[in-house]
Coordinates of C-alpha atoms in Angstrom, one line a residue:
Chain A
X1 CA -3.2 16.9 -35.6
X2 CA -1.9 16.5 -32.1
X3 CA -3.2 15.2 -28.8
X4 CA -1.9 14.4 -25.4
X5 CA -2.8 11.4 -23.3
X6 CA -1.9 10.8 -19.7
X7 CA -1.6 7.2 -18.4
X8 CA -1.5 6.6 -14.6
X9 CA -0.3 3.3 -13.1
X10 CA -1.1 1.8 -9.7
X11 CA -2.7 4.3 -7.3
X12 CA -2.4 2.1 -4.1
X13 CA -4.8 4.4 -2.2
X14 CA -2.4 7.4 -2.7
X15 CA -5.2 9.8 -3.5
X16 CA -2.8 12.8 -2.7
X17 CA -0.4 11.8 -5.5
X18 CA -3.3 11.0 -7.7
X19 CA -4.8 14.5 -7.3
X20 CA -1.4 16.1 -8.0
X21 CA -0.9 14.0 -11.1
X22 CA -4.3 14.8 -12.5
X23 CA -3.7 18.5 -12.1
X24 CA -0.2 18.2 -13.6
X25 CA -1.5 16.3 -16.6
X26 CA -4.3 18.8 -17.2
X27 CA -1.8 21.7 -17.0
X28 CA 0.4 19.9 -19.6
X29 CA -2.6 19.7 -21.9
X30 CA -3.6 16.1 -21.5
X31 CA -7.0 15.6 -23.2
X32 CA -7.7 12.1 -22.2
X33 CA -6.7 10.4 -18.9
X34 CA -6.3 6.6 -18.4
X35 CA -5.6 4.5 -15.3
X36 CA -4.1 1.1 -15.6
X37 CA -5.4 -0.4 -12.4
X38 CA -4.5 -1.3 -8.8
X39 CA -6.4 1.4 -7.1
X40 CA -6.0 0.0 -3.6
X41 CA -3.3 -1.3 -1.2
X42 CA -0.5 0.3 0.7
X43 CA -1.9 3.8 1.5
X44 CA -4.9 5.2 3.5
X45 CA -8.6 5.8 2.9
X46 CA -9.3 3.7 -0.2
X47 CA -12.6 5.4 -1.0
X48 CA -11.0 8.7 -1.7
X49 CA -9.6 7.4 -5.1
X50 CA -13.0 6.8 -6.7
X51 CA -14.4 10.3 -6.9
X52 CA -11.2 11.4 -8.6
X53 CA -11.5 8.6 -11.3
X54 CA -15.2 9.3 -11.9
X55 CA -15.2 13.1 -11.7
X56 CA -12.3 13.3 -14.1
X57 CA -13.8 10.7 -16.5
X58 CA -10.7 8.5 -16.3
X59 CA -11.0 5.3 -18.2
X60 CA -9.7 2.5 -16.0
X61 CA -8.3 -1.0 -16.5
X62 CA -8.9 -3.6 -13.8
X63 CA -5.7 -4.6 -11.9
X64 CA -5.3 -7.8 -9.9
X65 CA -6.0 -5.8 -6.7
X66 CA -9.2 -4.4 -8.1
X67 CA -10.3 -7.8 -9.2
X68 CA -9.6 -9.2 -5.7
X69 CA -11.2 -6.3 -3.8
X70 CA -14.1 -6.1 -6.2
X71 CA -14.9 -9.8 -5.7
X72 CA -13.8 -9.8 -2.0
X73 CA -11.3 -12.6 -2.7
X74 CA -9.0 -14.0 0.0
X75 CA -5.9 -12.1 -1.2
X76 CA -4.5 -9.6 -3.6
X77 CA -3.1 -12.1 -6.2
X78 CA 0.1 -10.1 -6.0
X79 CA 2.0 -13.3 -6.4
X80 CA 4.7 -12.8 -3.8
X81 CA 6.8 -15.8 -2.9
X82 CA 8.4 -14.6 0.3
X83 CA 6.3 -15.2 3.5
X84 CA 7.4 -11.7 4.8
X85 CA 6.0 -10.1 1.7
X86 CA 2.8 -12.0 2.0
X87 CA 2.5 -11.0 5.7
X88 CA 2.6 -7.3 4.8
X89 CA 0.5 -7.7 1.7
X90 CA -2.2 -9.4 3.8
X91 CA -2.4 -6.5 6.3
X92 CA -2.7 -4.0 3.6
X93 CA -5.3 -6.1 1.7
X94 CA -7.4 -6.5 4.8
X95 CA -7.3 -2.8 5.5
X96 CA -8.3 -1.9 1.9
X97 CA -11.1 -4.5 1.8
X98 CA -12.6 -3.3 5.0
X99 CA -12.4 0.3 4.0
X100 CA -13.7 0.2 0.5
X101 CA -17.5 0.9 0.2
X102 CA -19.7 -1.7 -1.5
X103 CA -20.6 0.6 -4.3
X104 CA -16.9 1.1 -5.1
X105 CA -16.2 -2.6 -4.9
X106 CA -19.1 -3.2 -7.3
X107 CA -17.7 -0.5 -9.7
X108 CA -14.2 -2.2 -9.7
X109 CA -15.7 -5.6 -10.4
X110 CA -17.0 -4.3 -13.7
X111 CA -13.8 -2.7 -14.9
X112 CA -12.4 -4.1 -18.2
X113 CA -9.1 -6.1 -18.2
X114 CA -7.9 -4.1 -21.2
X115 CA -8.7 -0.9 -23.1
X116 CA -8.0 -0.5 -26.8
X117 CA -8.2 2.5 -29.0
X118 CA -6.7 3.7 -32.3
X119 CA -5.4 7.1 -33.2
X120 CA -4.6 7.9 -36.8
X121 CA -4.1 4.2 -37.4
X122 CA -1.9 3.5 -34.4
X123 CA -3.3 0.8 -32.2
X124 CA -3.0 1.3 -28.4
X125 CA -3.5 -1.5 -25.9
X126 CA -3.7 -0.6 -22.2
X127 CA -3.4 -3.5 -19.7
X128 CA -2.3 -4.0 -16.1
X129 CA 0.5 -6.5 -16.0
X130 CA 0.8 -7.8 -19.6
X131 CA -1.8 -8.3 -22.4
X132 CA -1.9 -12.0 -21.6
X133 CA -2.2 -12.0 -17.8
X134 CA -3.3 -9.2 -15.4
X135 CA -0.7 -10.2 -12.7
X136 CA 2.3 -11.0 -14.9
X137 CA 5.4 -9.0 -14.0
X138 CA 7.2 -7.7 -17.1
X139 CA 10.5 -6.3 -15.6
X140 CA 12.8 -4.2 -17.8
X141 CA 15.8 -6.4 -17.1
X142 CA 14.1 -9.8 -17.7
X143 CA 11.9 -9.1 -20.7
X144 CA 13.6 -9.5 -24.1
X145 CA 12.9 -7.3 -27.0
X146 CA 12.0 -10.4 -29.1
X147 CA 9.4 -11.3 -26.6
X148 CA 7.8 -7.8 -26.6
X149 CA 7.7 -7.9 -30.4
X150 CA 5.9 -11.2 -30.2
X151 CA 3.4 -9.6 -27.8
X152 CA 2.7 -6.7 -30.2
X153 CA 2.2 -9.2 -33.0
X154 CA 0.0 -11.6 -31.0
X155 CA -2.2 -8.9 -29.5
X156 CA -2.4 -6.7 -32.6
X157 CA -1.1 -3.6 -31.0
X158 CA 1.5 -0.9 -31.9
X159 CA 1.8 0.5 -28.5
X160 CA 1.3 -1.6 -25.3
X161 CA 1.0 0.2 -22.0
X162 CA 1.2 -1.6 -18.6
X163 CA 2.0 -1.0 -15.0
X164 CA 2.1 -3.6 -12.1
X165 CA 5.8 -3.7 -11.4
X166 CA 6.0 -0.3 -9.8
X167 CA 8.9 0.8 -12.1
X168 CA 8.5 2.8 -15.3
X169 CA 10.4 1.9 -18.4
X170 CA 10.1 2.0 -22.2
X171 CA 11.4 -0.2 -25.0
X172 CA 11.3 0.9 -28.6
X173 CA 10.5 -2.0 -30.9
X174 CA 10.8 -2.5 -34.6
X175 CA 8.4 -0.9 -37.0
X176 CA 7.9 2.0 -34.6
X177 CA 6.2 0.0 -32.0
X178 CA 6.6 0.5 -28.3
X179 CA 6.2 -1.2 -24.9
X180 CA 5.8 1.2 -22.0
X181 CA 5.5 0.6 -18.3
X182 CA 3.8 3.8 -17.2
X183 CA 5.1 3.6 -13.6
X184 CA 2.9 4.0 -10.5
X185 CA 1.5 6.9 -8.4
X186 CA 1.1 4.8 -5.3
X187 CA 4.7 4.7 -4.1
X188 CA 8.1 6.0 -5.1
X189 CA 10.4 4.0 -7.3
X190 CA 13.0 2.6 -4.8
X191 CA 15.6 5.2 -5.7
X192 CA 15.7 7.2 -2.5
X193 CA 13.5 10.0 -3.9
X194 CA 9.9 10.6 -2.8
X195 CA 8.2 11.5 -6.0
X196 CA 6.1 9.2 -8.1
X197 CA 5.6 8.8 -11.8
X198 CA 3.1 8.8 -14.6
X199 CA 3.4 8.8 -18.4
X200 CA 2.4 11.5 -20.9
X201 CA 2.0 10.6 -24.6
X202 CA 2.1 13.2 -27.2
X203 CA 0.6 12.0 -30.5
X204 CA 1.2 13.9 -33.6
X205 CA 0.3 13.3 -37.2
X206 CA 1.3 15.2 -40.3
X207 CA 1.3 14.3 -44.0
X208 CA 5.1 14.3 -44.3
X209 CA 6.1 12.3 -41.3
X210 CA 3.1 10.3 -40.5
X211 CA 2.2 9.5 -36.9
X212 CA 4.7 10.1 -34.2
X213 CA 4.5 9.1 -30.5
X214 CA 6.5 11.0 -28.0
X215 CA 6.8 9.3 -24.6
X216 CA 7.5 11.3 -21.5
X217 CA 7.8 10.0 -18.0
X218 CA 6.7 12.7 -15.6
X219 CA 7.8 12.9 -11.9
X220 CA 5.1 14.1 -9.5
X221 CA 5.8 15.8 -6.2
X222 CA 3.0 15.7 -3.7
X223 CA 2.5 16.1 0.0
X224 CA 4.1 12.8 0.9
X225 CA 4.6 13.8 4.6
X226 CA 0.8 14.3 4.9
X227 CA 0.3 10.8 3.4
X228 CA 2.7 9.3 5.8
X229 CA 0.9 11.0 8.8
X230 CA -2.4 9.7 7.5
X231 CA -1.0 6.2 7.2
X232 CA 0.2 6.4 10.8
X233 CA -3.2 7.5 12.0
X234 CA -4.7 4.5 10.2
X235 CA -2.2 2.1 11.8
X236 CA -0.7 1.1 8.5
X237 CA 2.7 -0.8 8.9
X238 CA 5.7 1.4 9.5
X239 CA 7.5 -0.5 6.7
X240 CA 5.1 1.1 4.2
X241 CA 5.3 4.5 5.8
X242 CA 9.1 4.4 5.6
X243 CA 8.9 3.8 1.8
X244 CA 6.7 6.9 1.4
X245 CA 9.1 9.0 3.5
X246 CA 12.4 7.7 2.1
X247 CA 11.7 6.5 -1.4
X248 CA 13.2 3.0 -0.6
X249 CA 11.1 -0.1 -0.9
X250 CA 11.2 -2.2 2.3
X251 CA 9.0 -5.1 1.4
X252 CA 8.0 -7.2 -1.6
X253 CA 11.7 -7.3 -2.8
X254 CA 11.9 -11.0 -3.5
X255 CA 10.1 -10.7 -6.8
X256 CA 12.7 -8.2 -8.2
X257 CA 15.3 -9.4 -10.6
X258 CA 18.9 -8.6 -9.7
X259 CA 19.2 -5.4 -11.7
X260 CA 16.1 -3.8 -10.2
X261 CA 17.0 -5.2 -6.7
X262 CA 20.5 -3.8 -6.8
X263 CA 19.2 -0.3 -7.6
X264 CA 17.4 -0.2 -4.2
X265 CA 18.7 0.0 -0.6
X266 CA 17.3 -3.2 0.8
Chain B
X1 CA -5.9 -47.3 -17.6
X2 CA -7.2 -43.7 -17.3
X3 CA -6.3 -41.1 -19.9
X4 CA -3.1 -39.1 -19.4
X5 CA -3.5 -35.3 -19.4
X6 CA -1.3 -33.4 -21.8
X7 CA 0.3 -29.9 -21.5
X8 CA 0.4 -27.8 -24.6
X9 CA 3.3 -25.3 -25.1
X10 CA 1.3 -22.1 -24.9
X11 CA 4.3 -19.8 -25.4
X12 CA 8.0 -20.5 -25.5
X13 CA 9.0 -17.9 -22.8
X14 CA 12.1 -19.6 -21.3
X15 CA 14.8 -21.5 -23.1
X16 CA 17.1 -23.6 -21.0
X17 CA 20.6 -24.6 -22.1
X18 CA 21.9 -27.9 -20.6
X19 CA 25.4 -26.7 -21.2
X20 CA 27.4 -29.3 -19.3
X21 CA 25.0 -32.2 -19.7
X22 CA 25.1 -34.6 -16.7
X23 CA 28.7 -33.8 -15.9
X24 CA 29.3 -32.2 -12.5
X25 CA 32.2 -32.0 -10.1
X26 CA 29.9 -33.0 -7.3
X27 CA 27.8 -36.1 -6.9
X28 CA 24.8 -35.0 -4.9
X29 CA 22.8 -37.8 -3.4
X30 CA 19.4 -36.2 -4.4
X31 CA 20.3 -35.3 -7.9
X32 CA 17.2 -35.9 -10.1
X33 CA 19.4 -36.6 -13.2
X34 CA 22.2 -38.3 -11.3
X35 CA 25.0 -35.9 -12.3
X36 CA 28.6 -36.8 -11.5
X37 CA 32.2 -36.4 -12.7
X38 CA 31.7 -39.5 -14.8
X39 CA 28.1 -39.4 -16.0
X40 CA 28.4 -38.4 -19.6
X41 CA 25.0 -39.6 -20.8
X42 CA 24.5 -36.0 -21.8
X43 CA 27.6 -33.9 -22.8
X44 CA 28.7 -30.4 -23.3
X45 CA 26.8 -28.0 -25.6
X46 CA 29.1 -26.1 -27.9
X47 CA 29.2 -22.4 -28.3
X48 CA 28.2 -22.8 -31.9
X49 CA 25.1 -24.8 -31.0
X50 CA 24.1 -22.2 -28.4
X51 CA 24.5 -19.4 -30.9
X52 CA 22.4 -21.4 -33.4
X53 CA 19.6 -22.0 -30.9
X54 CA 19.8 -18.4 -29.7
X55 CA 19.1 -17.3 -33.3
X56 CA 16.1 -19.6 -33.5
X57 CA 14.9 -18.4 -30.1
X58 CA 14.8 -14.8 -31.2
X59 CA 12.5 -15.7 -34.0
X60 CA 10.3 -17.4 -31.5
X61 CA 10.2 -14.4 -29.1
X62 CA 11.8 -16.2 -26.2
X63 CA 11.7 -14.0 -23.1
X64 CA 14.7 -15.2 -21.0
X65 CA 17.4 -17.9 -20.8
X66 CA 18.7 -20.3 -18.2
X67 CA 22.0 -22.2 -18.1
X68 CA 22.1 -25.5 -16.2
X69 CA 23.9 -28.8 -16.1
X70 CA 25.5 -30.7 -14.4
X71 CA 27.8 -27.8 -13.3
X72 CA 27.6 -25.2 -16.1
X73 CA 31.0 -23.7 -15.2
X74 CA 32.6 -27.0 -16.2
X75 CA 31.9 -26.0 -19.8
X76 CA 34.9 -24.0 -20.9
X77 CA 32.7 -21.8 -23.1
X78 CA 30.2 -20.8 -20.4
X79 CA 31.5 -17.3 -20.0
X80 CA 31.5 -16.5 -23.8
X81 CA 28.0 -18.1 -24.0
X82 CA 26.7 -15.9 -21.2
X83 CA 28.3 -12.9 -22.8
X84 CA 26.5 -13.6 -26.1
X85 CA 23.1 -14.5 -24.7
X86 CA 23.0 -11.6 -22.4
X87 CA 22.9 -9.3 -25.4
X88 CA 19.5 -10.8 -26.3
X89 CA 17.8 -11.5 -23.0
X90 CA 18.2 -12.1 -19.2
X91 CA 20.4 -15.0 -18.2
X92 CA 20.2 -17.2 -15.1
X93 CA 23.1 -19.6 -14.3
X94 CA 22.4 -22.5 -12.0
X95 CA 25.6 -23.4 -10.3
X96 CA 27.0 -25.2 -7.3
X97 CA 29.3 -22.3 -6.7
X98 CA 32.4 -24.5 -6.0
X99 CA 34.4 -24.0 -9.2
X100 CA 34.2 -20.3 -9.7
X101 CA 37.3 -18.4 -10.9
X102 CA 37.9 -14.7 -10.2
X103 CA 38.7 -14.0 -13.9
X104 CA 35.3 -15.4 -14.9
X105 CA 33.5 -13.3 -12.4
X106 CA 35.4 -10.2 -13.6
X107 CA 34.2 -10.8 -17.2
X108 CA 30.7 -11.7 -16.1
X109 CA 30.5 -8.5 -14.1
X110 CA 31.7 -6.5 -17.0
X111 CA 29.0 -7.9 -19.4
X112 CA 26.4 -7.6 -16.7
X113 CA 27.2 -3.9 -16.4
X114 CA 27.0 -3.3 -20.1
X115 CA 23.8 -5.2 -20.7
X116 CA 20.3 -4.0 -20.1
X117 CA 19.4 -7.5 -19.0
X118 CA 19.8 -9.2 -15.6
X119 CA 22.4 -11.8 -15.0
X120 CA 21.3 -14.0 -12.2
X121 CA 23.1 -16.8 -10.3
X122 CA 21.3 -19.5 -8.4
X123 CA 23.6 -21.3 -6.1
X124 CA 22.5 -24.7 -4.8
X125 CA 23.3 -25.2 -1.1
X126 CA 21.1 -27.6 0.9
X127 CA 20.9 -26.0 4.3
X128 CA 22.6 -23.4 6.5
X129 CA 25.2 -25.7 8.0
X130 CA 27.8 -28.2 6.7
X131 CA 26.0 -30.8 8.9
X132 CA 22.9 -30.4 6.8
X133 CA 24.5 -29.8 3.4
X134 CA 27.6 -32.0 3.2
X135 CA 26.0 -35.5 3.7
X136 CA 23.9 -34.7 0.6
X137 CA 26.3 -32.6 -1.6
X138 CA 29.7 -34.0 -0.5
X139 CA 32.4 -33.4 1.9
X140 CA 33.4 -29.7 2.3
X141 CA 30.9 -28.7 -0.3
X142 CA 29.2 -26.2 2.1
X143 CA 32.4 -24.4 2.8
X144 CA 33.4 -24.3 -0.9
X145 CA 30.0 -23.1 -2.0
X146 CA 29.9 -20.4 0.6
X147 CA 33.3 -19.2 -0.7
X148 CA 31.7 -19.0 -4.1
X149 CA 28.8 -17.0 -2.7
X150 CA 31.3 -14.6 -1.0
X151 CA 33.2 -14.2 -4.3
X152 CA 30.0 -13.4 -6.2
X153 CA 29.1 -10.8 -3.6
X154 CA 32.5 -9.2 -4.1
X155 CA 31.5 -8.7 -7.7
X156 CA 28.2 -7.2 -6.7
X157 CA 26.1 -10.2 -7.7
X158 CA 23.2 -11.2 -5.4
X159 CA 23.0 -15.0 -5.9
X160 CA 19.7 -16.7 -5.1
X161 CA 20.6 -19.5 -2.7
X162 CA 18.5 -22.5 -3.7
X163 CA 17.9 -25.3 -1.2
X164 CA 16.3 -28.6 -1.9
X165 CA 14.0 -29.3 1.0
X166 CA 15.3 -32.4 2.8
X167 CA 13.5 -31.4 6.0
X168 CA 9.9 -31.1 7.0
X169 CA 8.0 -28.3 5.2
X170 CA 6.9 -26.9 8.5
X171 CA 10.6 -26.1 9.4
X172 CA 11.0 -23.8 6.3
X173 CA 10.7 -20.6 8.2
X174 CA 13.2 -21.5 10.9
X175 CA 15.8 -22.8 8.3
X176 CA 15.4 -19.8 6.0
X177 CA 15.9 -17.5 9.0
X178 CA 19.0 -19.4 10.1
X179 CA 20.4 -19.3 6.6
X180 CA 19.8 -15.6 6.2
X181 CA 22.0 -15.0 9.3
X182 CA 24.7 -17.4 8.1
X183 CA 24.8 -15.6 4.7
X184 CA 25.1 -12.2 6.4
X185 CA 28.0 -13.5 8.4
X186 CA 29.7 -14.4 5.1
X187 CA 29.3 -10.9 3.8
X188 CA 26.0 -11.3 1.9
X189 CA 24.1 -8.3 3.3
X190 CA 20.7 -8.9 1.6
X191 CA 20.4 -12.6 0.9
X192 CA 17.9 -14.1 -1.5
X193 CA 16.7 -17.6 -0.9
X194 CA 14.5 -20.1 -2.6
X195 CA 13.3 -23.6 -1.4
X196 CA 12.7 -26.4 -3.9
X197 CA 10.8 -29.6 -3.3
X198 CA 12.6 -32.8 -3.8
X199 CA 12.2 -34.5 -7.1
X200 CA 12.0 -38.2 -6.5
X201 CA 13.8 -39.4 -9.6
X202 CA 17.4 -40.2 -10.5
X203 CA 19.7 -40.5 -7.6
X204 CA 17.0 -39.2 -5.2
X205 CA 14.9 -42.3 -6.0
X206 CA 17.8 -44.4 -4.7
X207 CA 18.5 -42.2 -1.7
X208 CA 14.9 -42.3 -0.4
X209 CA 12.1 -43.7 -2.5
X210 CA 10.7 -42.9 -5.9
X211 CA 7.2 -41.7 -6.7
X212 CA 4.3 -43.9 -5.8
X213 CA 2.1 -44.9 -8.7
X214 CA -0.7 -42.6 -7.3
X215 CA 1.6 -39.6 -7.5
X216 CA 0.5 -38.7 -11.1
X217 CA -1.5 -35.9 -12.6
X218 CA -5.0 -37.2 -13.5
X219 CA -7.4 -35.6 -16.0
X220 CA -9.6 -34.6 -13.0
X221 CA -6.7 -32.7 -11.5
X222 CA -6.4 -30.6 -14.7
X223 CA -10.0 -29.3 -14.4
X224 CA -9.9 -25.6 -13.5
X225 CA -6.1 -25.9 -13.1
X226 CA -4.0 -23.0 -14.4
X227 CA -1.7 -25.0 -16.7
X228 CA 0.9 -22.1 -16.8
X229 CA 2.0 -23.4 -13.4
X230 CA 3.7 -26.2 -15.3
X231 CA 7.1 -25.4 -16.7
X232 CA 6.5 -27.4 -19.9
X233 CA 3.7 -24.9 -20.7
X234 CA 6.2 -22.2 -21.5
X235 CA 9.7 -23.7 -21.6
X236 CA 12.0 -26.1 -23.4
X237 CA 15.5 -27.3 -22.7
X238 CA 18.3 -27.8 -25.3
X239 CA 20.8 -30.6 -24.7
X240 CA 23.5 -32.1 -26.8
X241 CA 21.0 -34.9 -27.6
X242 CA 18.2 -32.7 -28.8
X243 CA 15.4 -30.5 -27.4
X244 CA 13.7 -31.9 -24.3
X245 CA 10.5 -30.9 -22.5
X246 CA 12.0 -29.7 -19.3
X247 CA 15.4 -29.8 -17.4
X248 CA 14.0 -32.3 -14.9
X249 CA 12.9 -35.1 -17.2
X250 CA 15.9 -35.5 -19.6
X251 CA 16.5 -39.1 -18.5
X252 CA 13.1 -40.0 -19.8
X253 CA 13.3 -40.9 -23.5
X254 CA 9.7 -39.7 -24.1
X255 CA 10.8 -36.2 -23.0
X256 CA 12.9 -35.7 -26.1
X257 CA 10.7 -33.7 -28.5
X258 CA 12.9 -33.0 -31.5
X259 CA 16.1 -31.5 -32.9
X260 CA 14.9 -27.9 -33.3
X261 CA 12.8 -25.6 -31.1
X262 CA 10.2 -25.6 -33.8
X263 CA 9.9 -29.4 -33.7
X264 CA 9.7 -29.3 -29.9
X265 CA 6.5 -27.3 -29.9
X266 CA 4.2 -30.3 -29.3
X267 CA 1.9 -31.3 -26.5
X268 CA 3.6 -33.2 -23.7
X269 CA 1.8 -36.1 -21.8
X270 CA 2.2 -35.5 -18.1
X271 CA 3.1 -39.1 -17.2
X272 CA 5.9 -38.7 -14.8
X273 CA 5.9 -38.5 -11.0
X274 CA 8.0 -35.3 -11.3
X275 CA 5.1 -33.7 -13.2
X276 CA 3.1 -34.3 -10.1
X277 CA 5.6 -32.3 -8.0
X278 CA 5.7 -29.5 -10.6
X279 CA 1.8 -29.5 -10.4
X280 CA 1.8 -29.3 -6.6
X281 CA 4.4 -26.6 -6.2
X282 CA 4.1 -24.7 -9.5
X283 CA 6.9 -23.7 -11.9
X284 CA 9.5 -24.8 -9.4
X285 CA 12.4 -24.1 -11.7
X286 CA 11.6 -20.5 -12.4
X287 CA 13.2 -17.5 -10.6
X288 CA 10.9 -15.6 -8.2
X289 CA 10.9 -12.6 -10.6
X290 CA 9.6 -14.8 -13.4
X291 CA 7.3 -17.2 -11.6
X292 CA 4.0 -17.5 -13.4
X293 CA 1.3 -16.1 -11.3
X294 CA -1.9 -18.1 -10.9
X295 CA -4.7 -16.7 -12.9

């Protein structure tokens, strides 16, 4: 038995990358598609994301952004500590809130905070930040293996998938368990390249070897210049547009640990 | 007397090592545990003890580690401690930056490069000028700490400059802006800064005033409050005198919770004025990357 599953992280209104990722995942044979939340922020035209989710039957976890926009809260609960980060986050939040239709806000409000399923006895847990808190950042360089093993024990899961930090990573744990950050489709990964990432899981079971999980991080090219032009026409801050065009993060850097921060330009 | 609220330990996420006790080469006037070159009420942790606690912490699923003091670099085993702990999880060293040696930084940079985990430094400097900093931290301490920052930058570290706010909160932006410029002039191209509130205990209670009796957490204040904003909900600190609830309260005998991490996993009554500051500002001792987000 064999199946493929695609997991998409934060979309951040980047419907162009989302379209490209869905097409790519289908071409690679993904049978089930999941989204781990944070549909809005950053990019243009928030309402363009929803038909893609619904028409493609993508099961979706509620991110902190979706909870905020859905409930029309005051801010995105992104948890930034630097006033400059909060300044840009506020512009983007206000834009997304104003431009998300009521029916889409209502839809987001009802999303689950986690999705669980089993495949041949392997227990999967899909969440946004961490299983215990939607807006918790689990960075690769500050999250110990012992801690992740505790999470898999405490939350009865063999494979935990999350997003939220904007950077994909994977840690293999004891007893063939895994923690995976699936990356995000919304913006590039602060490495000077313009593509974005999603995660493809290939699950296989046979009598000799039992169940195996193959994890592949997939880069997605999309028309980022078009996205940048659309962001300009919507008066979205130049700082965000620069990120789309250059692949370097320009804001929200204070929450990065040193290893992740050093990898970027700013 | 009204009931005292308690904080449970929900999850031991951060383990602090009080590696140099209350011993410090500086004698800052606002120090909440009155550290000085002669205050040995808490002493050095040995490398063996750190390794023993590290072992116990792995079993508990600790997420990351912090080294504090006093001045951690006064402990001659600090570098080997960091080298060992960084194999298991992220490490943050809280230092005054004034006693750094090139050889230590060379070794620390090497282990940083070979580990998957982050090695952070937080350097305490209390303002962007000697005129602001030195009256609190001691003569020439600004200049010496800035030399330490430059040295760290040479070794590709990006220290988080941590200031205790001895000014009006409304002036934060201006002071942070000024400090960013000063740091850039010292060769720190992308400075990271953090402002801490004053903790009105220890030496600081002498310098200004201690907490008023009304500055306490009440049971009413806990209603609807996200308790993960309190450090004691997810941390413990190991000293040479046992495991304490948090790095701030070690002078309070009630804050000693046991000899082992296991023993220290008990509820803590939030009786201190410093608990009130932690409540107001939220996990003040955490790094920005690890700050608990409000639910």
